[in-house]
mmCIF file of C-alpha atoms in Angstrom:
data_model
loop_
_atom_site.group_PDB
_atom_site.id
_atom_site.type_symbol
_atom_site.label_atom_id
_atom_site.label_comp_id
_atom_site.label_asym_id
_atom_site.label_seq_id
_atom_site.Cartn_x
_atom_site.Cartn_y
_atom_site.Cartn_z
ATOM 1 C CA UNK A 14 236.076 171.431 20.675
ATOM 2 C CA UNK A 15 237.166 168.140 21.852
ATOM 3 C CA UNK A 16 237.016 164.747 19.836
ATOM 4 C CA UNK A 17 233.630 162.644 21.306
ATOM 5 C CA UNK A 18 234.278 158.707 20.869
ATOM 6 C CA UNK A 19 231.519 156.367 21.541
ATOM 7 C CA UNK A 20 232.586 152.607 22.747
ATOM 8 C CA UNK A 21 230.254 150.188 21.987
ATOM 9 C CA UNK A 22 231.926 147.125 21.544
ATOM 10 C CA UNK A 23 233.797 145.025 24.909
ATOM 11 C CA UNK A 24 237.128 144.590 22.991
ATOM 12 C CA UNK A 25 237.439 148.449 21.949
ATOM 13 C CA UNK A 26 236.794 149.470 25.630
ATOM 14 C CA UNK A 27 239.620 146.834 27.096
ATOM 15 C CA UNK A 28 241.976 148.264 24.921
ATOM 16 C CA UNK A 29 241.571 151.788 26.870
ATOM 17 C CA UNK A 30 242.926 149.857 29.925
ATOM 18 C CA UNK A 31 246.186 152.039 30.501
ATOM 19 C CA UNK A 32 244.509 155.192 29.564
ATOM 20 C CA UNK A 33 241.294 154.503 31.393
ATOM 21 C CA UNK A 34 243.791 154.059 34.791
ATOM 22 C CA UNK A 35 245.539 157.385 33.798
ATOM 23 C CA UNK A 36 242.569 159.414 33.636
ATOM 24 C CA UNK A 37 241.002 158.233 37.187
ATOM 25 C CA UNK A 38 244.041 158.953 38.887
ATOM 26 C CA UNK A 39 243.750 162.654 36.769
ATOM 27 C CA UNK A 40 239.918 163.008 37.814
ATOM 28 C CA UNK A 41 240.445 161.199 41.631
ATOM 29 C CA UNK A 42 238.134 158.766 41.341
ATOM 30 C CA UNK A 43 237.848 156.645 43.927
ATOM 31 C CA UNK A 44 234.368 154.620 42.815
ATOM 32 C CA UNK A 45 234.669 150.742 41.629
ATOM 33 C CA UNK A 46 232.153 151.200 39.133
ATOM 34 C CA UNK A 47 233.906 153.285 37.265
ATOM 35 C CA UNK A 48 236.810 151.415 36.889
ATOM 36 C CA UNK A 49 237.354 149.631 33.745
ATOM 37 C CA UNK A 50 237.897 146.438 35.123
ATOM 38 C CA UNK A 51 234.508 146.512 36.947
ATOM 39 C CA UNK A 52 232.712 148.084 33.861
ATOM 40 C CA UNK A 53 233.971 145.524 31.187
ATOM 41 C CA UNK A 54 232.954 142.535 34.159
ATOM 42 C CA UNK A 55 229.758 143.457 34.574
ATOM 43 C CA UNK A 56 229.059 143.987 30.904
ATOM 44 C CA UNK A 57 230.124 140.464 30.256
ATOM 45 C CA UNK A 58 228.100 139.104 33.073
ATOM 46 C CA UNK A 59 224.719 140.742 31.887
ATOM 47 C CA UNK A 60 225.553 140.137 28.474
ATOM 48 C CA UNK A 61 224.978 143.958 28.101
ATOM 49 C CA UNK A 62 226.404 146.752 25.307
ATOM 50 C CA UNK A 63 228.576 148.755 26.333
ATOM 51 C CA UNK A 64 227.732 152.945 25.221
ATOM 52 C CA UNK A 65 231.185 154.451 27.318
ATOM 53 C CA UNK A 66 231.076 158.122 25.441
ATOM 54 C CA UNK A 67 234.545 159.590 25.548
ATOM 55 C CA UNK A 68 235.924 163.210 25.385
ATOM 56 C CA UNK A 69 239.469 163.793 23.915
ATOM 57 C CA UNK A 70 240.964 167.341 24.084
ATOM 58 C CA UNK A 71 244.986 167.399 22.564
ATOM 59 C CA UNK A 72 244.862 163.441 22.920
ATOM 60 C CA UNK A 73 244.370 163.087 26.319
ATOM 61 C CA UNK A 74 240.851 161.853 28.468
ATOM 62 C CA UNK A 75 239.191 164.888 29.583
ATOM 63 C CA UNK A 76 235.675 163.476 30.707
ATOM 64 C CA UNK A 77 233.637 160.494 30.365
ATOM 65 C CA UNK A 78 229.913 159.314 30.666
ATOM 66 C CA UNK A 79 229.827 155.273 31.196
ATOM 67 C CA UNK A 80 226.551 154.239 30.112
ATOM 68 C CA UNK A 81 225.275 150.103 29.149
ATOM 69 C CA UNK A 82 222.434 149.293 27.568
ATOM 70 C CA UNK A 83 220.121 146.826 28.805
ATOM 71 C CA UNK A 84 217.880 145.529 26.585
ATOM 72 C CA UNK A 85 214.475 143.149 28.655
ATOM 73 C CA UNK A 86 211.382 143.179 29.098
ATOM 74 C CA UNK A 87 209.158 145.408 31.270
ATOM 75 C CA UNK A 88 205.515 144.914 32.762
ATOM 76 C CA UNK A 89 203.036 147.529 31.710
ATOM 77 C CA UNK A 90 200.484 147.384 34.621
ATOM 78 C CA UNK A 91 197.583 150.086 35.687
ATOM 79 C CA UNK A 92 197.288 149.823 39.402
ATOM 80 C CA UNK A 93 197.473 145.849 39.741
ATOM 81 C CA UNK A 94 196.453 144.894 36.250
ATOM 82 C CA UNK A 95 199.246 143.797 34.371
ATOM 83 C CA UNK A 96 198.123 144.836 30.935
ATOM 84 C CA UNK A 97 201.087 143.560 28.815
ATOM 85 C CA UNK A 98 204.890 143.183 28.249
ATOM 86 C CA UNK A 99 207.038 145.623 26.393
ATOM 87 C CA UNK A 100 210.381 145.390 25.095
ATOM 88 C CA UNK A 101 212.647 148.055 26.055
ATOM 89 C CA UNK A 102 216.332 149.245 25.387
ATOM 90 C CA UNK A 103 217.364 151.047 28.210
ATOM 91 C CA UNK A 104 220.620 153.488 28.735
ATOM 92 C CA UNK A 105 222.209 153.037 32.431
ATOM 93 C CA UNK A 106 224.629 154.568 33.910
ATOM 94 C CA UNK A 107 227.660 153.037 35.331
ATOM 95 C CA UNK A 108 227.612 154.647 39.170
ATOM 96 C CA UNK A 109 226.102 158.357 39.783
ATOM 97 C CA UNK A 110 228.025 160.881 37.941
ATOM 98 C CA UNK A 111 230.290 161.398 34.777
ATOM 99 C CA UNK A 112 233.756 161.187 34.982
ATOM 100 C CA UNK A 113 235.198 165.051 34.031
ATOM 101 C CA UNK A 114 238.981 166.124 34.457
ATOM 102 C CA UNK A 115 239.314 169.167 36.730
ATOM 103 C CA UNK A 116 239.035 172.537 34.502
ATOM 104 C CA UNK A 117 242.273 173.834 35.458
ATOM 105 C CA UNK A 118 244.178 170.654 34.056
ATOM 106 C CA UNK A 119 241.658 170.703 31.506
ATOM 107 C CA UNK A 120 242.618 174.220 29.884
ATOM 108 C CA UNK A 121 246.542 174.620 30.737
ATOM 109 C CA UNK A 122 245.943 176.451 34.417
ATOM 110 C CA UNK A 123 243.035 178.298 33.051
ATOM 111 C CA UNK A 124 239.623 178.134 34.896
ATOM 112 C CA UNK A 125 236.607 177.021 32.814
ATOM 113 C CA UNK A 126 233.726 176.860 35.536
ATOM 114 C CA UNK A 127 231.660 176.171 31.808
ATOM 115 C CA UNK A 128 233.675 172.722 31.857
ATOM 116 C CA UNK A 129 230.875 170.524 33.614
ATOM 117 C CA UNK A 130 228.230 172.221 31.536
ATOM 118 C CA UNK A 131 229.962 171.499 28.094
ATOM 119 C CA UNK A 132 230.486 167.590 28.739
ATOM 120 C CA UNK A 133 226.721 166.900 29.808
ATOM 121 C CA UNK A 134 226.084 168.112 26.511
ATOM 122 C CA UNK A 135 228.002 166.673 24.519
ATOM 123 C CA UNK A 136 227.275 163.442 26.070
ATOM 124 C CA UNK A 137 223.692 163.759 25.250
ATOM 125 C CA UNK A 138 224.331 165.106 22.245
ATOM 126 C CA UNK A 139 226.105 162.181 20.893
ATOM 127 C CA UNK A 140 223.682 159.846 22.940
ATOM 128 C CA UNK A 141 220.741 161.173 20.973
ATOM 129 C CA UNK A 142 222.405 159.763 17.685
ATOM 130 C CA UNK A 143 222.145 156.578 18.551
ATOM 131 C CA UNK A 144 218.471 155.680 17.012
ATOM 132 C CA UNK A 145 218.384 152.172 19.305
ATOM 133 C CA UNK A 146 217.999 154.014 22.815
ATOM 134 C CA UNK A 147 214.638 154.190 23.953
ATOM 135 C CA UNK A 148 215.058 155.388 27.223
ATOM 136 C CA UNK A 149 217.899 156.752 29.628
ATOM 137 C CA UNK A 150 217.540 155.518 32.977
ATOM 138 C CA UNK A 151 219.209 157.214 36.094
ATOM 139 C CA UNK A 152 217.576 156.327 38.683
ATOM 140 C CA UNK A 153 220.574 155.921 41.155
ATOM 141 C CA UNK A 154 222.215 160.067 40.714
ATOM 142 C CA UNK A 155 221.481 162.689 43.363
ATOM 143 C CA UNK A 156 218.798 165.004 42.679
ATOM 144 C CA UNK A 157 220.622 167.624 43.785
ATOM 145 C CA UNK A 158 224.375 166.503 42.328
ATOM 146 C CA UNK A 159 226.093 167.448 39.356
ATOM 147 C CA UNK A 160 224.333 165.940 36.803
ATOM 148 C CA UNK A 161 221.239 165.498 38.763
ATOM 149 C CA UNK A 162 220.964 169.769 38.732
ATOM 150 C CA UNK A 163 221.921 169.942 35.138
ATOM 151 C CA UNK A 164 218.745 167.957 33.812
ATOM 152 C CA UNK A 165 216.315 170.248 33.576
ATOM 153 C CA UNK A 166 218.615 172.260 31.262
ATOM 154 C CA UNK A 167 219.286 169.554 28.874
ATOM 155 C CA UNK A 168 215.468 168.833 28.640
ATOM 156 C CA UNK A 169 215.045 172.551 27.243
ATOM 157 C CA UNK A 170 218.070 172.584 25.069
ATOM 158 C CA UNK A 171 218.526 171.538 21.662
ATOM 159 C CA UNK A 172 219.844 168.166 22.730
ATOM 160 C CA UNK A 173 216.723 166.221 21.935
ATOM 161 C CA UNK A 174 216.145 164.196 25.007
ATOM 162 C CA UNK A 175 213.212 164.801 27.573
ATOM 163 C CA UNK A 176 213.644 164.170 31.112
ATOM 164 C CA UNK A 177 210.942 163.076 33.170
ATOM 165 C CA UNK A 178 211.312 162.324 36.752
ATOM 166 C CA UNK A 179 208.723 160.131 38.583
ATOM 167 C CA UNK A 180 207.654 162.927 40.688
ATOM 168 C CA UNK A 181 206.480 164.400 37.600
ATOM 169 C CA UNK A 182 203.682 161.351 36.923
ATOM 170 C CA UNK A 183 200.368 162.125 36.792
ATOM 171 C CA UNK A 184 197.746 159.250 37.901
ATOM 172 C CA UNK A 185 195.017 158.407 34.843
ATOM 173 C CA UNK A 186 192.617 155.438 34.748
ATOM 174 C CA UNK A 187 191.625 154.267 31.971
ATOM 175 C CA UNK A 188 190.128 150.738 31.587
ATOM 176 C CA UNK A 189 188.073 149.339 28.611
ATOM 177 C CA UNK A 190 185.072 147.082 29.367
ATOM 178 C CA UNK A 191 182.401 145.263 27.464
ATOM 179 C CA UNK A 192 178.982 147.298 27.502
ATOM 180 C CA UNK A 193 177.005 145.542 29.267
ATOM 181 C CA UNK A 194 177.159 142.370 32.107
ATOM 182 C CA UNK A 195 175.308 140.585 29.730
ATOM 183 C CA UNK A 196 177.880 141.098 26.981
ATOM 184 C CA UNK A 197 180.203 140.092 29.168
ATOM 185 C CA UNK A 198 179.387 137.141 30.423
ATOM 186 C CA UNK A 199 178.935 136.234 26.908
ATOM 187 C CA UNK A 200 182.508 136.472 26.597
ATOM 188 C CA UNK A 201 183.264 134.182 29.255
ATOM 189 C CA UNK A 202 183.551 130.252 28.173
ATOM 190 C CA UNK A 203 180.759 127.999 29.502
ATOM 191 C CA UNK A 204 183.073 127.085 32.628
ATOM 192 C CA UNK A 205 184.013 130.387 33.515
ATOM 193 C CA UNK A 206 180.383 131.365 33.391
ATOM 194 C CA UNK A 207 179.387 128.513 35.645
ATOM 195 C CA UNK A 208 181.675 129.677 38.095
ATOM 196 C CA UNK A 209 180.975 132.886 38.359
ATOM 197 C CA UNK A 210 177.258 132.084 39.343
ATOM 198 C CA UNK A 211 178.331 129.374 41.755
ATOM 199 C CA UNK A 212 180.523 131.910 43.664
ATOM 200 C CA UNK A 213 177.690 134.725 43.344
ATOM 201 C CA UNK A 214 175.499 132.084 45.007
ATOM 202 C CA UNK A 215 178.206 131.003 47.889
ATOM 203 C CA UNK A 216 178.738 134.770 48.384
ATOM 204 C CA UNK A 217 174.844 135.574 48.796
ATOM 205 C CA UNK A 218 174.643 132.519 51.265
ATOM 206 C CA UNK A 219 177.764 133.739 53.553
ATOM 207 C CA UNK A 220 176.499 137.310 53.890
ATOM 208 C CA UNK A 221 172.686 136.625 53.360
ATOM 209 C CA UNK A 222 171.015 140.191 53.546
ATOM 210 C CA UNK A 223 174.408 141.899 53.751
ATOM 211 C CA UNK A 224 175.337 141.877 50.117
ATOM 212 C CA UNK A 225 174.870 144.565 47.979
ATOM 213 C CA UNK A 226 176.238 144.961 44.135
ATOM 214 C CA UNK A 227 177.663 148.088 42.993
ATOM 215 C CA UNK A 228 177.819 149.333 39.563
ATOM 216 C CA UNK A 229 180.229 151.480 37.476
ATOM 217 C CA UNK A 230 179.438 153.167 34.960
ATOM 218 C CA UNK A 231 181.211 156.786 34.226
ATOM 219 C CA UNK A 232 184.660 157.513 34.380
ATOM 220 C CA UNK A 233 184.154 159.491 37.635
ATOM 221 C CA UNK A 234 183.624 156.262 39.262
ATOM 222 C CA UNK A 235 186.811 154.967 38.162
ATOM 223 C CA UNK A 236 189.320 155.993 40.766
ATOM 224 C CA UNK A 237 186.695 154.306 43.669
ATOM 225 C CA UNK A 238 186.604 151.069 41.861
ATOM 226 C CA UNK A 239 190.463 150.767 41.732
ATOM 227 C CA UNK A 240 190.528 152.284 45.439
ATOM 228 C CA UNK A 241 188.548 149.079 45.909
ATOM 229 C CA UNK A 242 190.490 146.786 43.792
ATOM 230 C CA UNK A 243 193.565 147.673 45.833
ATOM 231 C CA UNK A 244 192.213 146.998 48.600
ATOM 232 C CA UNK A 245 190.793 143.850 47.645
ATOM 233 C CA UNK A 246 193.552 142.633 46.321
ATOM 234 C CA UNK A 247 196.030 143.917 49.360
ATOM 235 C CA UNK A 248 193.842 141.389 51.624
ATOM 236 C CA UNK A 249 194.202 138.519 49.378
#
């Protein structure tokens, strides 16, 4: 079992400079975000936090998941309603795969086609000790690479995570309004309601006889008044 280190401060990770270099050269990587130069600049220029998880075997680099934490604000919208603002701290990967030594190097000569399979879980192993992840974002890996395949086993295993692709979404409308018109226009400030029957009356004038009001009332209805809303809001 290898030693798993996890880097989460800028001046631990520049002091793996040397070793860093060694172990791309070892693994043949050839990608500019996963040098440690480019990692360490980019987490200074975000003012990110570093989470570089590390995998030691006999002292030497044998695989390694760069990962930064970004921790902002996102919108919380259903169709075009923005509903809110949420805080969340979100895991990203530096470029599209983890960094893991070839097997043969790995074990002394010896295959190990169980090599790949072993680092992504440790990785999320160790990643699903860390209580201030909310989320792990990879939204730039290939479905169908490496780690991209391996997902839907670490979602079943023990390693606590769920993955949920966007594919796997499922549309549901759910919007709370007052019970009545009335009760809503009560709501409204004087101004607001004002307005609202000076435009109802500017409406009825510029399509006199062609106007007609619709109301919705059940949850079936729901999906036609967004419909609607969308493309309401698409012409304006």
């Amino acid at each position: 079992m290898p030693k798993i280190s996890v880097y989460r401060q800028l001046s631990e990770l520049e002091q793996l400079d040397d070793e860093w270099g060694r172990f791309l050269c070892q693994v043949g990587c050839d990608q500019i975000q996963h040098t440690l130069s480019y990692i360490c600049a980019a987490v200074r220029r975000g003012g990110f936090q570093p989470v570089v998880v590390v995998a030691r075997l006999r002292g030497k680099i044998i695989a390694a998941a760069p990962f930064y934490l970004d921790d902002s604000w996102h919108s919380i919208r259903i169709s075009v309603l923005k509903l809110g603002r949420a805080k969340l701290r979100l895991l990203k990967l530096f470029g599209d795969e983890f960094l893991i030594a070839n097997a043969g190097d790995v074990r002394g000569g010896e295959p190990d086609e169980f090599l790949d399979d072993d680092v992504y879980n440790w990785v999320f192993a160790e990643l699903a000790t860390i209580p201030e992840i909310d989320l792990i974002a990879l939204e730039e890996i290939a479905v169908q690479g490496r780690l991209g395949g391996r997902l839907d086993n670490i979602s079943h295993g023990t390693s606590g995570w769920r993955v949920l692709r966007k594919a796997d979404s499922q549309l549901c409308h759910c919007i709370l309004f007052p019970r009545s018109f009335d009760e809503y226009q009560r709501s409204l400030k004087s101004r607001d309601r004002t307005n609202l029957r000076r435009r109802r009356k500017r409406l009825n004038e510029r399509f006199a006889g062609g106007l007609s009001l619709m109301e919705f009332r059940s949850p079936e209805q729901v999906p036609h008044l967004l419909a609607a809303v969308n493309d309401v809001y698409a012409k304006t």
